Amino acid sequence: MNELVHRTATELAAMIRRREVSSREVVEAHLARIADVNGTVNAITVVLADDALAAADAADRSEPAGALHGVPVTIKENIDLIGSATTDGLPALEHAMPVVDAPVVERLKAAGAIPIARTNLPELGLRLDTDNPLRGRTHNPWQHDVTAGGSSGGEAASLATGMSPLGLGNDIGGSLRNPAFCCGVVGLRPTMGRVPSASSIGPIDPAMCGQLMATDGAIARSVADLRLALELLNGSHWRSPTSVDVAIANPAPPRRVAAIVDTAAIGVIDPAIACAVRDAGAALEAAGWAVEHVELPELAFVNEIWMRIMCADLELMIPAVRQIVSAPVIDLLEQHATVYDLAAMPIAAVWPQRHRLMRAWSEWFRQYPVVVSPVWPEQAFPAAADLDRGIEYVARMLQFVTPAPLLGLPAVAVPTGMHGGLPIGVQVQADRWLDDWCLDAAAVIEAALGSITPIDPLA
C-alpha cells in the first residue's frame, strides 16, 4: 500500500502545500489503490481519472488557495457532481446528469479538493445495507459477507481501504454513522440546517421528512478531517432554504458525559457494544471528564415519532417509485409504512410531540452536555439481513441513530477497536449547534483508542 493512501486529508493537504509531494502523485496513488482493491469491495462506482489528473496538474501549477488544495475526495452517487450521473442507486437514473454541483461539492471544490470517484449506495439510500441493481453490492472490507452499512456504505468502504481520504454522504436515519461504524471510520452528522443540501435532479423539493431530518455531511478516517470538512461545508446556501449561518466554535463544554450502556427501551445490547461505550467513557474519564451511566430520555417514543414521520411520507413515496425500485426494497418500505397506525396519531399531532421531545432533550443536555452511546446495539450484520429479517430488526438497529435526525442533533461515529474481526465503536452527541463538542469528545476517544484504518480488504 502506497504510503500516501495512509495519510489523512489534512495531512495530504499540508504535504501538498509544503511541496513535499505533488497533487498528481497523491491522485495517482489513490487511483492505483482503487485499481488494486475496488474489485474486492465494489465501493467505487465510477472513476473520474482523466478529470482528476487534469485538476491535479492544474493544482500543481498554481499556488495553494484552499484548505484541501490538490486533495482527492469521493462523492456518494446521490449528491450532484457535474459530469457524473446522480443515480441514487437506480437503473432508471443511470444517466441522470446534474446541471450544477451540489452545494457541498461546490464548497469542497472551492477549497481545492479534487473529486476522484463516485461511491455506492442502496436504492434511494433507504437501506442499512449497500446494494442495488445498478452497481451491485458493496462488501465490508473486514468481512466480505457482512454489510458495509447504509446508506453511505460505498464511502465508508472506500475510506477504510485507502481508496479515498475524505468523502461526502448524507444522513436521515444514520446513513453517515451506520457505515462508519460498520467499516471502522468516522462520520459526522452535523446539526440540521448547518450544512446545505440541494439537487438539480428531481424531485428538487424534498418531502417533509427530508426537509426536517436529512442532511449532507462528511465521512473520513480522522476526527481532524471531520472538523476541517465541517468548517468548509458550514453555512447557508441560497439553493437550500432551510440552511443557516451559525458559527462552529463554542465555549469549551462542561466535562460531563452521559454514557449509555443499557436501556430498557430496546432490550439487550451486545456485550461488545456495551464494552465499546465503557472504553470510550474510560478514555474521557482519563482526560478529566466526569462520566455517568444513565438512560436516554424517552428513547422508545423518540423512535416512534421518527418512524411516524417517515411512514407518513413513505405512504406517498411508494406508489411513485414502485416501478423503479426493486421488489424486495418495496416490500421493506411497505413494512415500514405499516409499523404504526397513522390514524391513531395523525401527522398534525406528531409535530407538537416532536417539539416537546426537542425541548425535553435540550433540558436533559443541560445536565449531560455530551452523550456517548452505541451506534447500533449489535455489530454489523450479515449481508442482506435487513431485507431477510424485516422491519422489526431494522427498527431495532436504528434506535440509537434516530434521535439525531428527529431532534436535529449533531452526532459523530468514532471507532473504539475490534471485536470478532469487525470494527466496534460509539457515537457522540450534543445539543443543536454544538457540533464542536461532539468533535472534541470524539477526538479524545480517538486519541486514546486509536484509528484502525486503512486496511487491505479481505476477499
Short mmCIF file of C-alpha atoms in Angstrom, two decimals, residues 19-442:
data_model
loop_
_atom_site.label_atom_id
_atom_site.label_comp_id
_atom_site.label_asym_id
_atom_site.label_seq_id
_atom_site.Cartn_x
_atom_site.Cartn_y
_atom_site.Cartn_z
CA ARG A 19 5.59 20.96 -1.90
CA GLU A 20 6.71 17.71 -0.29
CA VAL A 21 4.53 15.86 -2.78
CA SER A 22 2.59 16.90 -5.85
CA SER A 23 -1.15 16.69 -6.21
CA ARG A 24 -0.61 14.42 -9.23
CA GLU A 25 1.36 11.98 -7.09
CA VAL A 26 -1.40 11.94 -4.50
CA VAL A 27 -4.15 11.46 -7.07
CA GLU A 28 -2.18 8.78 -8.90
CA ALA A 29 -1.59 6.91 -5.63
CA HIS A 30 -5.31 6.83 -4.92
CA LEU A 31 -6.18 5.84 -8.49
CA ALA A 32 -3.71 2.97 -8.21
CA ARG A 33 -5.24 1.94 -4.90
CA ILE A 34 -8.72 1.92 -6.48
CA ALA A 35 -7.41 -0.29 -9.29
CA ASP A 36 -5.84 -2.65 -6.74
CA VAL A 37 -8.67 -3.17 -4.25
CA ASN A 38 -12.02 -1.91 -5.54
CA GLY A 39 -12.65 -5.21 -7.28
CA THR A 40 -12.83 -6.80 -3.83
CA VAL A 41 -15.17 -4.33 -2.11
CA ASN A 42 -17.06 -2.64 -5.00
CA ALA A 43 -17.27 0.66 -3.15
CA ILE A 44 -16.24 2.91 -6.07
CA THR A 45 -18.82 3.01 -8.86
CA VAL A 46 -17.26 5.48 -11.34
CA VAL A 47 -13.60 6.52 -11.52
CA LEU A 48 -13.04 10.09 -12.69
CA ALA A 49 -9.38 9.56 -13.58
CA ASP A 50 -8.95 11.93 -16.53
CA ASP A 51 -10.71 14.87 -14.87
CA ALA A 52 -8.92 14.22 -11.57
CA LEU A 53 -5.47 14.10 -13.13
CA ALA A 54 -6.13 17.27 -15.13
CA ALA A 55 -7.27 19.01 -11.95
CA ALA A 56 -4.19 17.74 -10.12
CA ASP A 57 -1.89 19.13 -12.82
CA ALA A 58 -3.69 22.46 -12.59
CA ALA A 59 -3.29 22.42 -8.81
CA ASP A 60 0.42 21.75 -9.14
CA ARG A 61 0.81 24.74 -11.45
CA SER A 62 -0.89 27.13 -9.03
CA GLU A 63 -0.34 28.41 -5.54
CA PRO A 64 -2.37 26.65 -2.83
CA ALA A 65 -5.59 28.58 -2.46
CA GLY A 66 -7.75 26.40 -0.21
CA ALA A 67 -7.57 24.07 2.76
CA LEU A 68 -7.87 20.96 0.55
CA HIS A 69 -5.77 22.18 -2.38
CA GLY A 70 -4.95 19.19 -4.58
CA VAL A 71 -6.51 16.56 -2.27
CA PRO A 72 -8.69 13.82 -3.82
CA VAL A 73 -12.19 13.22 -2.45
CA THR A 74 -15.06 10.86 -3.24
CA ILE A 75 -18.75 11.71 -3.67
CA LYS A 76 -21.74 9.48 -2.95
CA GLU A 77 -23.93 8.83 -6.00
CA ASN A 78 -26.94 10.71 -4.62
CA ILE A 79 -25.02 14.02 -4.40
CA ASP A 80 -24.79 16.10 -7.57
CA LEU A 81 -21.39 16.30 -9.24
CA ILE A 82 -21.17 17.96 -12.65
CA GLY A 83 -20.22 15.47 -15.35
CA SER A 84 -21.34 12.39 -13.39
CA ALA A 85 -24.81 10.91 -13.01
CA THR A 86 -26.72 11.24 -9.74
CA THR A 87 -28.06 7.69 -9.88
CA ASP A 88 -29.47 7.20 -6.36
CA GLY A 89 -28.56 3.56 -6.96
CA LEU A 90 -31.36 3.18 -9.54
CA PRO A 91 -31.03 1.83 -13.09
CA ALA A 92 -33.71 4.35 -14.09
CA LEU A 93 -31.34 7.19 -13.14
CA GLU A 94 -28.18 5.74 -14.66
CA HIS A 95 -27.90 8.75 -16.99
CA ALA A 96 -29.44 11.44 -14.75
CA MET A 97 -26.88 14.21 -15.21
CA PRO A 98 -26.98 17.20 -12.84
CA VAL A 99 -26.73 20.70 -14.25
CA VAL A 100 -24.92 22.13 -11.23
CA ASP A 101 -22.81 20.81 -8.35
CA ALA A 102 -24.47 20.24 -5.00
CA PRO A 103 -23.58 22.98 -2.50
CA VAL A 104 -21.31 20.61 -0.55
CA VAL A 105 -19.43 19.64 -3.72
CA GLU A 106 -19.19 23.28 -4.75
CA ARG A 107 -17.62 24.11 -1.38
CA LEU A 108 -15.09 21.27 -1.41
CA LYS A 109 -14.04 22.23 -4.94
CA ALA A 110 -13.68 25.86 -3.84
CA ALA A 111 -11.33 24.61 -1.12
CA GLY A 112 -9.20 22.93 -3.80
CA ALA A 113 -10.47 19.35 -3.41
CA ILE A 114 -10.46 17.10 -6.48
CA PRO A 115 -13.34 14.63 -6.97
CA ILE A 116 -11.69 11.35 -7.91
CA ALA A 117 -14.59 8.89 -7.89
CA ARG A 118 -18.23 8.20 -7.09
CA THR A 119 -19.33 5.79 -4.37
CA ASN A 120 -22.10 3.27 -3.96
CA LEU A 121 -25.37 3.38 -2.00
CA PRO A 122 -28.58 1.33 -1.72
CA GLU A 123 -31.62 2.22 -3.80
CA LEU A 124 -32.74 5.74 -2.85
CA GLY A 125 -30.46 5.45 0.19
CA LEU A 126 -33.24 3.63 2.03
CA ARG A 127 -31.44 0.59 3.49
CA LEU A 128 -28.89 -0.22 6.18
CA ASP A 129 -27.01 -2.32 3.62
CA THR A 130 -25.38 -1.04 0.41
CA ASP A 131 -26.56 -2.99 -2.63
CA ASN A 132 -28.54 -2.08 -5.74
CA PRO A 133 -29.42 -3.47 -9.18
CA LEU A 134 -27.31 -0.83 -10.97
CA ARG A 135 -23.94 -1.09 -9.22
CA GLY A 136 -24.20 -4.27 -7.15
CA ARG A 137 -23.16 -4.92 -3.57
CA THR A 138 -20.50 -3.06 -1.60
CA HIS A 139 -18.70 -5.52 0.66
CA ASN A 140 -17.41 -4.80 4.13
CA PRO A 141 -13.60 -4.72 3.80
CA TRP A 142 -13.20 -6.53 7.14
CA GLN A 143 -15.51 -9.44 6.28
CA HIS A 144 -16.75 -9.92 2.74
CA ASP A 145 -20.17 -11.34 3.64
CA VAL A 146 -21.01 -8.62 6.20
CA THR A 147 -22.78 -5.34 5.49
CA ALA A 148 -20.71 -2.21 4.91
CA GLY A 149 -23.67 -0.31 6.33
CA GLY A 150 -26.01 2.07 4.61
CA SER A 151 -26.65 4.21 3.02
CA SER A 152 -23.15 5.70 2.62
CA GLY A 153 -21.58 2.23 2.56
CA GLY A 154 -19.53 2.92 -0.55
CA GLU A 155 -17.94 5.94 1.08
CA ALA A 156 -17.10 4.09 4.28
CA ALA A 157 -15.58 1.11 2.47
CA SER A 158 -13.53 3.32 0.15
CA LEU A 159 -12.13 5.24 3.13
CA ALA A 160 -11.45 2.11 5.14
CA THR A 161 -9.37 0.64 2.30
CA GLY A 162 -7.39 3.77 1.46
CA MET A 163 -9.10 4.49 -1.85
CA SER A 164 -10.14 7.93 -0.58
CA PRO A 165 -9.05 10.19 2.29
CA LEU A 166 -12.37 12.09 2.58
CA GLY A 167 -15.90 11.62 1.30
CA LEU A 168 -19.36 13.14 1.17
CA GLY A 169 -22.56 11.37 2.17
CA ASN A 170 -25.85 12.13 3.87
CA ASP A 171 -27.94 11.04 6.85
CA ILE A 172 -31.66 10.79 7.63
CA GLY A 173 -31.52 7.59 9.68
CA GLY A 174 -27.83 7.13 10.41
CA SER A 175 -26.62 6.93 6.82
CA LEU A 176 -23.27 8.55 7.68
CA ARG A 177 -22.89 6.93 11.09
CA ASN A 178 -24.09 3.40 10.25
CA PRO A 179 -21.41 2.69 7.62
CA ALA A 180 -18.72 4.49 9.63
CA PHE A 181 -19.50 2.09 12.47
CA CYS A 182 -19.54 -0.97 10.20
CA CYS A 183 -16.26 -0.14 8.43
CA GLY A 184 -14.25 1.41 11.27
CA VAL A 185 -14.05 5.04 10.11
CA VAL A 186 -15.50 8.30 11.42
CA GLY A 187 -18.63 10.10 10.28
CA LEU A 188 -20.28 13.36 11.31
CA ARG A 189 -23.96 14.11 11.04
CA PRO A 190 -23.99 17.91 11.50
CA THR A 191 -26.72 19.86 13.27
CA MET A 192 -29.74 20.01 10.97
CA GLY A 193 -29.52 23.16 8.84
CA ARG A 194 -25.81 23.77 9.38
CA VAL A 195 -24.77 22.16 6.06
CA PRO A 196 -26.81 22.91 2.90
CA SER A 197 -28.36 20.21 0.73
CA ALA A 198 -29.77 20.66 -2.77
CA SER A 199 -30.09 18.72 -6.02
CA SER A 200 -30.90 19.55 -9.62
CA ILE A 201 -32.27 16.02 -10.12
CA GLY A 202 -35.98 15.74 -9.32
CA PRO A 203 -37.73 15.83 -7.01
CA ILE A 204 -35.88 19.07 -6.32
CA ASP A 205 -38.06 19.90 -3.33
CA PRO A 206 -37.91 17.05 -0.78
CA ALA A 207 -40.71 15.51 1.26
CA MET A 208 -41.19 16.75 4.81
CA CYS A 209 -39.01 14.00 6.28
CA GLY A 210 -36.15 15.21 4.07
CA GLN A 211 -36.71 18.86 4.89
CA LEU A 212 -36.69 18.18 8.65
CA MET A 213 -34.23 15.33 9.05
CA ALA A 214 -31.90 14.78 6.06
CA THR A 215 -28.51 16.46 5.88
CA ASP A 216 -25.32 16.09 3.89
CA GLY A 217 -22.08 15.58 5.78
CA ALA A 218 -18.57 14.18 5.73
CA ILE A 219 -17.02 10.80 6.39
CA ALA A 220 -13.29 10.31 6.94
CA ARG A 221 -10.57 8.39 8.81
CA SER A 222 -9.80 11.05 11.41
CA VAL A 223 -11.77 13.41 13.61
CA ALA A 224 -9.47 16.23 12.49
CA ASP A 225 -10.64 15.67 8.91
CA LEU A 226 -14.28 15.81 10.02
CA ARG A 227 -13.59 19.11 11.74
CA LEU A 228 -11.91 20.53 8.64
CA ALA A 229 -14.74 19.34 6.41
CA LEU A 230 -17.34 20.92 8.70
CA GLU A 231 -15.52 24.25 8.54
CA LEU A 232 -15.64 24.09 4.74
CA LEU A 233 -19.24 22.90 4.42
CA ASN A 234 -20.80 25.05 7.15
CA GLY A 235 -23.22 27.85 6.35
CA SER A 236 -26.31 28.80 4.39
CA HIS A 237 -26.71 28.48 0.64
CA TRP A 238 -29.43 30.08 -1.46
CA ARG A 239 -30.42 26.73 -3.01
CA SER A 240 -31.01 25.22 0.43
CA PRO A 241 -33.68 27.40 2.09
CA THR A 242 -33.51 25.65 5.48
CA SER A 243 -29.74 26.12 5.79
CA VAL A 244 -28.46 28.76 8.20
CA ASP A 245 -25.31 30.61 9.21
CA VAL A 246 -24.18 29.58 12.69
CA ALA A 247 -20.60 29.76 13.94
CA ILE A 248 -18.95 26.41 14.68
CA ALA A 249 -16.83 27.44 17.66
CA ASN A 250 -18.45 27.40 21.12
CA PRO A 251 -17.07 27.82 24.63
CA ALA A 252 -15.45 24.60 25.85
CA PRO A 253 -18.03 22.06 27.02
CA PRO A 254 -18.56 21.27 30.70
CA ARG A 255 -16.72 17.97 31.05
CA ARG A 256 -19.75 15.84 31.92
CA VAL A 257 -20.73 12.82 29.86
CA ALA A 258 -23.73 10.54 29.86
CA ALA A 259 -22.66 7.05 28.78
CA ILE A 260 -25.40 4.72 27.58
CA VAL A 261 -24.55 1.05 28.10
CA ASP A 262 -28.04 -0.29 28.72
CA THR A 263 -31.60 0.76 28.05
CA ALA A 264 -34.97 -0.78 28.73
CA ALA A 265 -36.26 0.76 25.50
CA ILE A 266 -34.67 -1.72 23.08
CA GLY A 267 -33.66 -4.77 25.05
CA VAL A 268 -30.26 -6.38 25.20
CA ILE A 269 -27.22 -4.54 23.87
CA ASP A 270 -24.44 -6.76 22.57
CA PRO A 271 -21.76 -7.02 25.30
CA ALA A 272 -19.09 -5.97 22.79
CA ILE A 273 -21.02 -2.76 22.09
CA ALA A 274 -21.52 -2.05 25.79
CA CYS A 275 -17.78 -2.60 26.22
CA ALA A 276 -17.08 -0.07 23.45
CA VAL A 277 -19.16 2.54 25.30
CA ARG A 278 -17.33 1.79 28.55
CA ASP A 279 -13.96 2.05 26.79
CA ALA A 280 -14.95 5.41 25.32
CA GLY A 281 -16.15 6.55 28.75
CA ALA A 282 -12.87 5.43 30.33
CA ALA A 283 -10.92 7.41 27.71
CA LEU A 284 -12.93 10.52 28.55
CA GLU A 285 -12.54 9.94 32.29
CA ALA A 286 -8.78 9.66 31.87
CA ALA A 287 -8.88 13.06 30.13
CA GLY A 288 -10.72 14.65 33.05
CA TRP A 289 -14.37 14.18 32.06
CA ALA A 290 -16.95 13.01 34.61
CA VAL A 291 -18.89 10.05 33.22
CA GLU A 292 -22.28 8.86 34.45
CA HIS A 293 -24.11 5.81 33.15
CA VAL A 294 -27.75 6.72 32.53
CA GLU A 295 -30.59 6.16 30.03
CA LEU A 296 -31.61 8.40 27.17
CA PRO A 297 -34.89 10.25 27.75
CA GLU A 298 -37.97 8.71 26.12
CA LEU A 299 -35.89 6.76 23.61
CA ALA A 300 -38.73 4.46 22.53
CA PHE A 301 -41.05 7.41 21.90
CA VAL A 302 -38.34 9.31 20.02
CA ASN A 303 -38.11 6.33 17.70
CA GLU A 304 -41.87 6.14 17.32
CA ILE A 305 -42.10 9.80 16.28
CA TRP A 306 -39.20 9.40 13.81
CA MET A 307 -40.93 6.34 12.37
CA ARG A 308 -44.30 8.07 12.13
CA ILE A 309 -42.81 10.96 10.15
CA MET A 310 -41.09 8.50 7.82
CA CYS A 311 -44.27 6.39 7.49
CA ALA A 312 -46.38 9.39 6.50
CA ASP A 313 -44.03 10.26 3.64
CA LEU A 314 -43.49 6.64 2.59
CA GLU A 315 -47.22 6.25 2.03
CA LEU A 316 -46.92 8.92 -0.66
CA MET A 317 -43.49 7.84 -1.95
CA ILE A 318 -44.09 4.12 -2.52
CA PRO A 319 -46.63 4.47 -5.37
CA ALA A 320 -44.35 6.99 -7.10
CA VAL A 321 -41.25 4.75 -7.03
CA ARG A 322 -42.79 1.28 -7.31
CA GLN A 323 -41.78 0.92 -10.98
CA ILE A 324 -38.14 1.93 -10.48
CA VAL A 325 -37.23 0.30 -7.14
CA SER A 326 -36.64 -3.44 -6.74
CA ALA A 327 -39.41 -5.58 -5.28
CA PRO A 328 -37.54 -6.60 -2.07
CA VAL A 329 -36.90 -2.95 -1.19
CA ILE A 330 -40.52 -2.01 -1.95
CA ASP A 331 -41.58 -4.82 0.38
CA LEU A 332 -39.36 -3.46 3.17
CA LEU A 333 -40.70 0.06 2.64
CA GLU A 334 -44.28 -1.23 2.76
CA GLN A 335 -43.48 -2.98 6.04
CA HIS A 336 -42.03 0.29 7.31
CA ALA A 337 -45.12 2.26 6.28
CA THR A 338 -47.40 0.00 8.34
CA VAL A 339 -45.42 -0.16 11.60
CA TYR A 340 -47.76 2.38 13.17
CA ASP A 341 -51.41 3.15 12.58
CA LEU A 342 -51.19 6.68 11.24
CA ALA A 343 -54.84 7.32 12.05
CA ALA A 344 -54.13 6.71 15.74
CA MET A 345 -51.82 9.74 15.76
CA PRO A 346 -52.44 11.99 12.75
CA ILE A 347 -49.39 13.80 11.43
CA ALA A 348 -50.76 17.07 12.81
CA ALA A 349 -50.45 15.53 16.27
CA VAL A 350 -46.89 14.33 15.58
CA TRP A 351 -45.39 17.81 15.20
CA PRO A 352 -46.19 19.03 18.76
CA GLN A 353 -44.70 15.79 20.13
CA ARG A 354 -41.52 16.32 18.13
CA HIS A 355 -41.27 19.86 19.51
CA ARG A 356 -41.83 18.62 23.07
CA LEU A 357 -39.09 15.99 22.66
CA MET A 358 -36.68 18.62 21.33
CA ARG A 359 -37.36 20.73 24.42
CA ALA A 360 -37.01 17.74 26.74
CA TRP A 361 -33.68 16.67 25.28
CA SER A 362 -32.33 20.23 25.36
CA GLU A 363 -33.20 20.38 29.04
CA TRP A 364 -31.54 16.99 29.60
CA PHE A 365 -28.40 18.18 27.80
CA ARG A 366 -28.08 20.90 30.45
CA GLN A 367 -27.20 18.13 32.89
CA TYR A 368 -25.31 15.94 30.42
CA PRO A 369 -23.69 18.19 27.79
CA VAL A 370 -22.19 15.27 25.85
CA VAL A 371 -23.62 11.77 25.33
CA VAL A 372 -21.74 8.62 24.35
CA SER A 373 -23.96 5.80 23.14
CA PRO A 374 -23.93 2.84 20.77
CA VAL A 375 -24.40 3.44 17.07
CA TRP A 376 -26.07 0.06 16.64
CA PRO A 377 -26.97 -2.25 19.56
CA GLU A 378 -25.01 -5.07 17.92
CA GLN A 379 -22.20 -5.48 15.41
CA ALA A 380 -22.55 -5.29 11.65
CA PHE A 381 -25.00 -7.91 10.39
CA PRO A 382 -24.66 -10.42 7.52
CA ALA A 383 -25.20 -9.02 4.05
CA ALA A 384 -28.90 -8.56 3.15
CA ALA A 385 -30.08 -9.35 6.70
CA ASP A 386 -32.04 -6.09 6.74
CA LEU A 387 -34.24 -7.48 3.94
CA ASP A 388 -34.27 -11.04 5.26
CA ARG A 389 -35.18 -10.14 8.84
CA GLY A 390 -37.62 -7.34 8.08
CA ILE A 391 -38.66 -4.05 9.59
CA GLU A 392 -38.66 -5.11 13.26
CA TYR A 393 -34.98 -5.95 13.03
CA VAL A 394 -34.23 -2.76 11.08
CA ALA A 395 -36.11 -0.68 13.66
CA ARG A 396 -34.07 -2.26 16.46
CA MET A 397 -30.81 -1.41 14.71
CA LEU A 398 -31.91 2.21 14.16
CA GLN A 399 -32.93 3.10 17.68
CA PHE A 400 -29.74 4.87 18.77
CA VAL A 401 -29.27 6.74 15.48
CA THR A 402 -32.77 8.18 15.02
CA PRO A 403 -32.70 10.77 17.85
CA ALA A 404 -30.18 12.91 15.96
CA PRO A 405 -32.28 13.34 12.79
CA LEU A 406 -35.58 13.67 14.65
CA LEU A 407 -34.25 16.28 17.07
CA GLY A 408 -31.77 17.97 14.69
CA LEU A 409 -28.73 16.98 16.77
CA PRO A 410 -25.09 16.66 15.74
CA ALA A 411 -23.57 13.20 16.13
CA VAL A 412 -20.14 11.69 15.44
CA ALA A 413 -19.48 7.97 14.95
CA VAL A 414 -15.97 7.00 16.04
CA PRO A 415 -14.34 3.53 16.24
CA THR A 416 -13.06 2.15 19.53
CA GLY A 417 -11.37 -1.02 18.30
CA MET A 418 -12.18 -4.51 17.03
CA HIS A 419 -14.21 -7.48 18.20
CA GLY A 420 -14.56 -10.79 16.40
CA GLY A 421 -12.80 -9.46 13.33
CA LEU A 422 -15.15 -6.49 12.91
CA PRO A 423 -14.92 -2.85 13.99
CA ILE A 424 -16.82 -1.63 17.02
CA GLY A 425 -17.40 1.95 18.05
CA VAL A 426 -19.69 4.56 19.57
CA GLN A 427 -21.44 7.78 18.68
CA VAL A 428 -21.03 11.10 20.45
CA GLN A 429 -23.95 13.53 20.56
CA ALA A 430 -24.65 17.00 21.94
CA ASP A 431 -27.41 19.57 21.67
CA ARG A 432 -28.10 21.53 18.49
CA TRP A 433 -25.27 23.75 17.18
CA LEU A 434 -22.72 22.11 19.49
CA ASP A 435 -21.08 20.03 16.77
CA ASP A 436 -17.65 21.06 18.06
CA TRP A 437 -18.41 19.48 21.45
CA CYS A 438 -19.09 16.18 19.68
CA LEU A 439 -15.84 16.51 17.76
CA ASP A 440 -13.91 17.44 20.91
CA ALA A 441 -15.08 14.34 22.77
CA ALA A 442 -14.64 12.11 19.71
#
